[in-house]
Amino acid sequence: MNRTDPAGSWRSWPLADRLLLGACWAAGIALVAIAASIVLYMGFKGIQYLRPDLLISRPVSDLDQSKSGGFLDPLLGTLLIITGAIVIAAPLGIATAVWLVEYGKPSWLARMVESGVEVIAGTPSIVLALFGLAFFAQQGLGFLSTTGEGGAVFGRSLLICCTVLSLEALPLIVGATREGLLATPRHVREASFALGKTRAATIHRVLLPVARPNIATGTALGMGRIAGDTAVVLLLGGGTLQLESNGSIPGLNVLQGTGSTLTTYVYANSPSGEGGAPQKAYAAAFLLLILVLFLNWVVDRIARGSEQLGWIR
C-alpha cells in the first residue's frame, strides 16, 4: 500500500474492502439525503400554510378544523411537556450515570439499575402510557390528576404526562453521560485526588464539565423523543385542544390539567385524521421541527459553556 498517497491508497485495497468502503459511503450519503428530504419537504409544505395568526390564536372544537383557530395551546403544551420532562429526566439521568461509573456499589444493585435502564429504553411508548394510566389512577395520587364526580381519579394530566415521558429521555441521558465519564482519562481523576479534592468535588468540578458535550447530546436526543411522542400525550395528557387547568394553585393548576401537543394536533389534522385540516397539520409539523432544532441549538450552546449560558462550573 502506498502510504505517501493517502487519497489514492484505497485503490490498492482488496476488492472486498473497497466494496465495503463504497457501501459505507452509500449508506452515509443515503442517510443525509433522507434527512435533507424530510427537512426540505416539511419546510416547503409548512411555509406555504404557516401564518402568524396561527401562532397566537387558540384552537376551537369544530368538525372542520380548517376554519377554527390556530394552535397556540398545542404549542404551549409542547413547551410545557418538553420542559417538565427534561427537568425530571436530566438530573436523575446524570446522577444515575455518575453513580454507575464512579461508585457502582453494591455491584448487584448496579447491574439491576443498568438492566432497568435498558428495559425502559426498549419499552414502547404505548406500554409506558398504559402503565402510567394504571399507576396514576390510584386514589392516593388524585392530587396529580384530573378528577370526576365522586372523586374518581382519571390518571390524566400534563404533570403525569411529563413524569412518564421523562422515562423515555432517561436512558438516552444516562447512556450519553456514561460515555462521557468513561472517556475521561483516569489520570485526570488521579490528578484531582492528588490536589486534595474529594471524590464529590472531582465529579462536580472536573468530570461533569468534561462530559458536558455528552450530557448535551443525551439531553437533545431526549427532548427530540419527548417532542415526537404521541401515544403518551393522547392517553395521559387528556387530548383536549385547549389547555384546561385543574386545581387552585396558580401555575401548578395548568400542569394538573389537560391539554395537547403539536404532535397530537398533527395526528388529528393529518390527511388520515379526523380534523380535516391537513394544511394546518403541515404548518404545525414544520413549527415542531423548527422548535426541536432550536432547543437542540440552545442545549448545544449550554454544553459548550458559553459565558451567557454557562451551566456546570
Coordinates of C-alpha atoms in Angstrom, one line a residue:
M1 CA 0.0 0.0 0.0
N2 CA 1.3 3.4 -0.9
R3 CA 1.3 5.4 2.3
T4 CA 2.7 8.5 0.7
D5 CA -0.6 9.0 -1.2
P6 CA -3.4 8.8 1.3
A7 CA -6.0 10.0 -1.2
G8 CA -5.3 7.2 -3.6
S9 CA -4.3 4.4 -1.2
W10 CA -7.7 2.9 -1.2
R11 CA -7.2 1.8 -4.9
S12 CA -4.6 -0.8 -3.7
W13 CA -7.1 -2.3 -1.1
P14 CA -8.5 -5.7 -1.6
L15 CA -11.8 -5.8 -3.6
A16 CA -13.9 -6.7 -0.6
D17 CA -12.5 -3.7 1.4
R18 CA -13.2 -1.4 -1.4
L19 CA -16.8 -2.7 -1.8
L20 CA -17.3 -2.2 2.0
L21 CA -15.9 1.3 1.8
G22 CA -18.3 2.1 -1.1
A23 CA -21.2 0.6 0.9
C24 CA -20.3 2.8 3.9
W25 CA -20.2 5.9 1.7
A26 CA -23.5 5.0 0.1
A27 CA -25.2 4.5 3.5
G28 CA -23.9 7.8 4.8
I29 CA -25.0 9.7 1.7
A30 CA -28.4 8.0 1.7
L31 CA -28.9 8.9 5.4
V32 CA -28.0 12.6 4.7
A33 CA -30.3 12.6 1.6
I34 CA -33.2 11.2 3.6
A35 CA -32.8 13.7 6.4
A36 CA -32.4 16.5 4.0
S37 CA -35.5 15.4 2.1
I38 CA -37.6 15.3 5.2
V39 CA -36.5 18.8 6.3
L40 CA -36.9 20.3 2.8
Y41 CA -40.3 18.7 2.2
M42 CA -41.7 19.8 5.6
G43 CA -40.2 23.2 5.1
F44 CA -41.8 23.5 1.6
K45 CA -45.2 22.3 2.8
G46 CA -45.1 24.1 6.1
I47 CA -44.0 27.6 4.9
Q48 CA -46.9 27.6 2.5
Y49 CA -49.5 27.3 5.3
L50 CA -47.8 28.7 8.3
R51 CA -49.3 32.1 9.1
P52 CA -48.6 34.4 12.1
D53 CA -52.2 34.3 13.3
L54 CA -52.0 30.5 13.8
L55 CA -49.4 31.1 16.5
I56 CA -51.5 33.5 18.6
S57 CA -55.0 32.0 18.2
R58 CA -56.4 29.2 20.2
P59 CA -57.9 26.1 18.6
V60 CA -61.6 25.7 18.8
S61 CA -63.5 22.4 18.7
D62 CA -65.2 22.1 15.4
L63 CA -65.9 19.3 12.9
D64 CA -63.9 21.3 10.3
Q65 CA -60.6 22.3 12.0
S66 CA -59.5 24.2 8.8
K67 CA -61.9 27.0 9.8
S68 CA -61.4 27.1 13.6
G69 CA -58.5 28.9 15.2
G70 CA -54.8 28.2 15.4
F71 CA -52.5 26.0 17.5
L72 CA -51.4 28.3 20.3
D73 CA -52.4 25.8 23.1
P74 CA -50.7 22.8 21.5
L75 CA -47.6 24.9 21.1
L76 CA -47.6 25.9 24.7
G77 CA -48.4 22.3 25.7
T78 CA -45.4 21.1 23.8
L79 CA -43.1 23.5 25.5
L80 CA -44.5 22.6 28.9
I81 CA -44.2 18.9 28.4
I82 CA -40.6 19.1 27.0
T83 CA -39.5 21.4 29.8
G84 CA -41.2 19.4 32.6
A85 CA -40.0 16.0 31.3
I86 CA -36.4 17.2 30.9
V87 CA -36.4 18.9 34.3
I88 CA -37.2 15.4 35.8
A89 CA -35.1 13.3 33.5
A90 CA -31.8 15.3 33.3
P91 CA -30.9 15.4 37.0
L92 CA -32.0 11.8 37.5
G93 CA -30.2 10.6 34.4
I94 CA -26.9 12.4 35.2
A95 CA -27.0 11.3 38.8
T96 CA -27.6 7.7 37.7
A97 CA -24.7 7.7 35.2
V98 CA -22.3 9.3 37.8
W99 CA -23.2 6.6 40.4
L100 CA -22.8 3.7 37.9
V101 CA -19.4 4.9 36.7
E102 CA -17.9 6.4 39.8
Y103 CA -19.3 4.2 42.5
G104 CA -21.3 1.2 41.2
K105 CA -21.5 -0.5 44.6
P106 CA -23.0 -2.8 45.6
S107 CA -22.4 -4.4 42.2
W108 CA -25.7 -6.4 42.2
L109 CA -27.6 -3.1 42.6
A110 CA -25.6 -1.5 39.8
R111 CA -26.4 -4.4 37.5
M112 CA -30.1 -4.1 38.4
V113 CA -30.0 -0.4 37.6
E114 CA -28.3 -1.0 34.3
S115 CA -30.9 -3.6 33.4
G116 CA -33.7 -1.3 34.4
V117 CA -32.4 1.5 32.2
E118 CA -32.1 -0.9 29.2
V119 CA -35.6 -2.3 29.8
I120 CA -37.0 1.3 29.8
A121 CA -35.1 2.1 26.7
G122 CA -36.7 -0.8 24.8
T123 CA -40.2 -0.4 26.1
P124 CA -42.7 1.0 23.5
S125 CA -44.2 4.4 24.5
I126 CA -47.8 2.9 24.4
V127 CA -46.8 0.4 27.1
L128 CA -45.4 3.3 29.2
A129 CA -48.6 5.2 28.7
L130 CA -50.7 2.2 29.8
F131 CA -48.5 1.7 32.9
G132 CA -48.8 5.4 33.7
L133 CA -52.5 5.3 33.3
A134 CA -52.9 2.4 35.7
F135 CA -50.4 3.7 38.2
F136 CA -51.6 7.3 38.5
A137 CA -55.2 6.4 38.5
Q138 CA -54.8 5.3 42.2
Q139 CA -56.9 7.2 44.7
G140 CA -53.9 8.4 46.7
L141 CA -52.4 10.1 43.6
G142 CA -55.6 12.1 42.8
F143 CA -53.9 15.4 43.5
L144 CA -51.7 14.9 40.4
S145 CA -54.6 14.1 38.1
T146 CA -57.9 15.4 36.9
T147 CA -60.9 14.0 38.8
G148 CA -64.5 13.4 38.1
E149 CA -67.7 13.4 40.1
G150 CA -67.5 11.4 43.3
G151 CA -63.7 11.8 43.4
A152 CA -62.9 9.4 40.6
V153 CA -59.3 9.7 39.5
F154 CA -58.7 9.6 35.8
G155 CA -54.9 9.4 35.9
R156 CA -54.6 12.1 33.2
S157 CA -52.8 15.5 33.4
L158 CA -49.8 17.3 31.9
L159 CA -47.8 16.7 35.0
I160 CA -48.4 12.9 34.8
C161 CA -47.6 13.2 31.1
C162 CA -44.2 14.8 31.9
T163 CA -43.4 12.2 34.5
V164 CA -44.0 9.3 32.1
L165 CA -42.2 11.0 29.2
S166 CA -39.2 11.6 31.4
L167 CA -38.7 7.8 31.3
E168 CA -38.3 8.0 27.5
A169 CA -35.5 10.5 27.8
L170 CA -33.8 8.9 30.8
P171 CA -31.9 6.1 29.0
L172 CA -30.6 8.5 26.4
I173 CA -29.2 10.8 29.1
V174 CA -27.8 8.0 31.2
G175 CA -26.1 6.4 28.2
A176 CA -24.6 9.6 26.8
T177 CA -23.4 10.8 30.3
R178 CA -21.8 7.4 30.9
E179 CA -19.9 7.5 27.7
G180 CA -18.5 10.9 28.5
L181 CA -17.4 9.9 32.0
L182 CA -15.9 6.6 30.8
A183 CA -14.0 8.5 28.1
T184 CA -12.3 10.8 30.7
P185 CA -8.7 9.5 31.3
R186 CA -8.1 8.0 34.7
H187 CA -5.1 10.3 35.3
V188 CA -7.5 13.3 35.3
R189 CA -9.2 11.8 38.4
E190 CA -5.9 10.9 40.0
A191 CA -4.5 14.4 39.5
S192 CA -7.6 15.9 41.2
F193 CA -7.2 13.5 44.1
A194 CA -3.5 14.4 44.4
L195 CA -4.5 18.0 44.8
G196 CA -6.6 17.0 47.8
K197 CA -10.0 17.1 46.1
T198 CA -12.7 14.7 47.4
R199 CA -14.5 12.4 45.0
A200 CA -17.6 14.5 45.1
A201 CA -15.6 17.7 44.3
T202 CA -13.8 15.8 41.5
I203 CA -17.1 14.8 40.0
H204 CA -18.6 18.3 40.3
R205 CA -15.5 20.4 39.3
V206 CA -13.7 18.1 36.8
L207 CA -15.7 15.2 35.4
L208 CA -19.1 16.8 34.8
P209 CA -17.6 19.8 32.9
V210 CA -15.6 17.4 30.7
A211 CA -18.7 15.4 30.0
R212 CA -20.9 18.4 29.1
P213 CA -21.0 17.7 25.4
N214 CA -22.2 14.1 26.0
I215 CA -24.8 15.3 28.5
A216 CA -26.0 17.8 25.9
T217 CA -26.2 15.1 23.3
G218 CA -28.3 12.9 25.5
T219 CA -30.5 15.8 26.6
A220 CA -31.1 16.9 23.0
L221 CA -31.9 13.3 21.9
G222 CA -34.2 13.0 24.9
M223 CA -36.0 16.3 24.0
G224 CA -36.5 15.0 20.5
R225 CA -38.1 11.8 21.6
I226 CA -40.3 13.7 24.1
A227 CA -41.4 16.2 21.5
G228 CA -42.2 13.5 19.0
D229 CA -44.3 11.3 21.2
T230 CA -48.0 11.0 20.6
A231 CA -49.3 7.9 22.4
V232 CA -48.4 9.1 25.9
V233 CA -49.8 12.5 25.3
L234 CA -53.1 11.1 23.9
L235 CA -53.6 8.7 26.8
L236 CA -52.2 10.7 29.7
G237 CA -52.4 14.3 28.6
G238 CA -56.2 14.3 28.1
G239 CA -56.0 15.2 24.4
T240 CA -58.0 18.4 24.9
L241 CA -57.4 21.0 22.2
Q242 CA -57.1 23.8 24.7
L243 CA -55.1 23.8 28.0
E244 CA -57.6 23.2 30.8
S245 CA -56.4 23.9 34.3
N246 CA -57.3 21.9 37.3
G247 CA -56.9 22.9 40.9
S248 CA -56.5 26.3 42.7
I249 CA -52.7 26.8 42.8
P250 CA -51.6 29.3 40.1
G251 CA -49.1 27.8 37.7
L252 CA -49.4 24.3 39.1
N253 CA -53.1 24.1 38.1
V254 CA -52.0 24.2 34.4
L255 CA -49.8 21.1 34.9
Q256 CA -52.6 19.4 36.9
G257 CA -55.0 20.0 34.0
T258 CA -55.2 18.5 30.5
G259 CA -54.0 19.6 27.1
S260 CA -52.4 18.5 23.8
T261 CA -49.1 19.0 21.9
L262 CA -48.2 19.7 18.3
T263 CA -47.8 16.0 17.6
T264 CA -51.3 15.2 18.7
Y265 CA -52.5 18.2 16.7
V266 CA -50.7 17.0 13.6
Y267 CA -52.1 13.5 14.2
A268 CA -55.7 14.7 14.4
N269 CA -55.4 17.1 11.4
S270 CA -53.3 14.9 9.1
P271 CA -54.8 13.7 5.8
S272 CA -55.8 10.5 7.5
G273 CA -57.1 12.2 10.7
E274 CA -60.5 13.4 11.7
G275 CA -59.7 17.2 11.9
G276 CA -59.9 17.8 8.2
A277 CA -57.1 20.4 8.2
P278 CA -54.0 18.9 6.5
Q279 CA -52.7 22.4 5.8
K280 CA -52.6 23.2 9.5
A281 CA -51.0 19.8 10.1
Y282 CA -48.2 20.6 7.8
A283 CA -47.7 24.0 9.4
A284 CA -47.7 22.6 12.9
A285 CA -45.3 19.8 11.8
F286 CA -42.9 22.4 10.4
L287 CA -43.2 24.5 13.6
L288 CA -42.4 21.4 15.6
L289 CA -39.3 20.7 13.5
I290 CA -38.1 24.3 14.0
L291 CA -38.8 24.1 17.7
V292 CA -36.8 20.9 18.2
L293 CA -33.9 22.3 16.1
F294 CA -33.9 25.5 18.2
L295 CA -33.9 23.6 21.5
N296 CA -31.1 21.4 20.3
W297 CA -29.1 24.6 19.5
V298 CA -29.8 26.0 22.9
V299 CA -28.6 22.8 24.6
D300 CA -25.5 22.7 22.5
R301 CA -24.7 26.3 23.5
I302 CA -25.1 25.4 27.1
A303 CA -22.9 22.4 26.7
R304 CA -20.1 24.4 25.2
G305 CA -20.0 26.6 28.2
S306 CA -20.7 30.0 26.7
E307 CA -20.4 32.9 29.1
Q308 CA -24.0 33.9 28.6
L309 CA -25.4 30.4 29.1
G310 CA -22.9 28.8 31.4
W311 CA -24.2 25.8 33.2
I312 CA -21.9 23.3 35.1
R313 CA -18.9 25.1 36.5

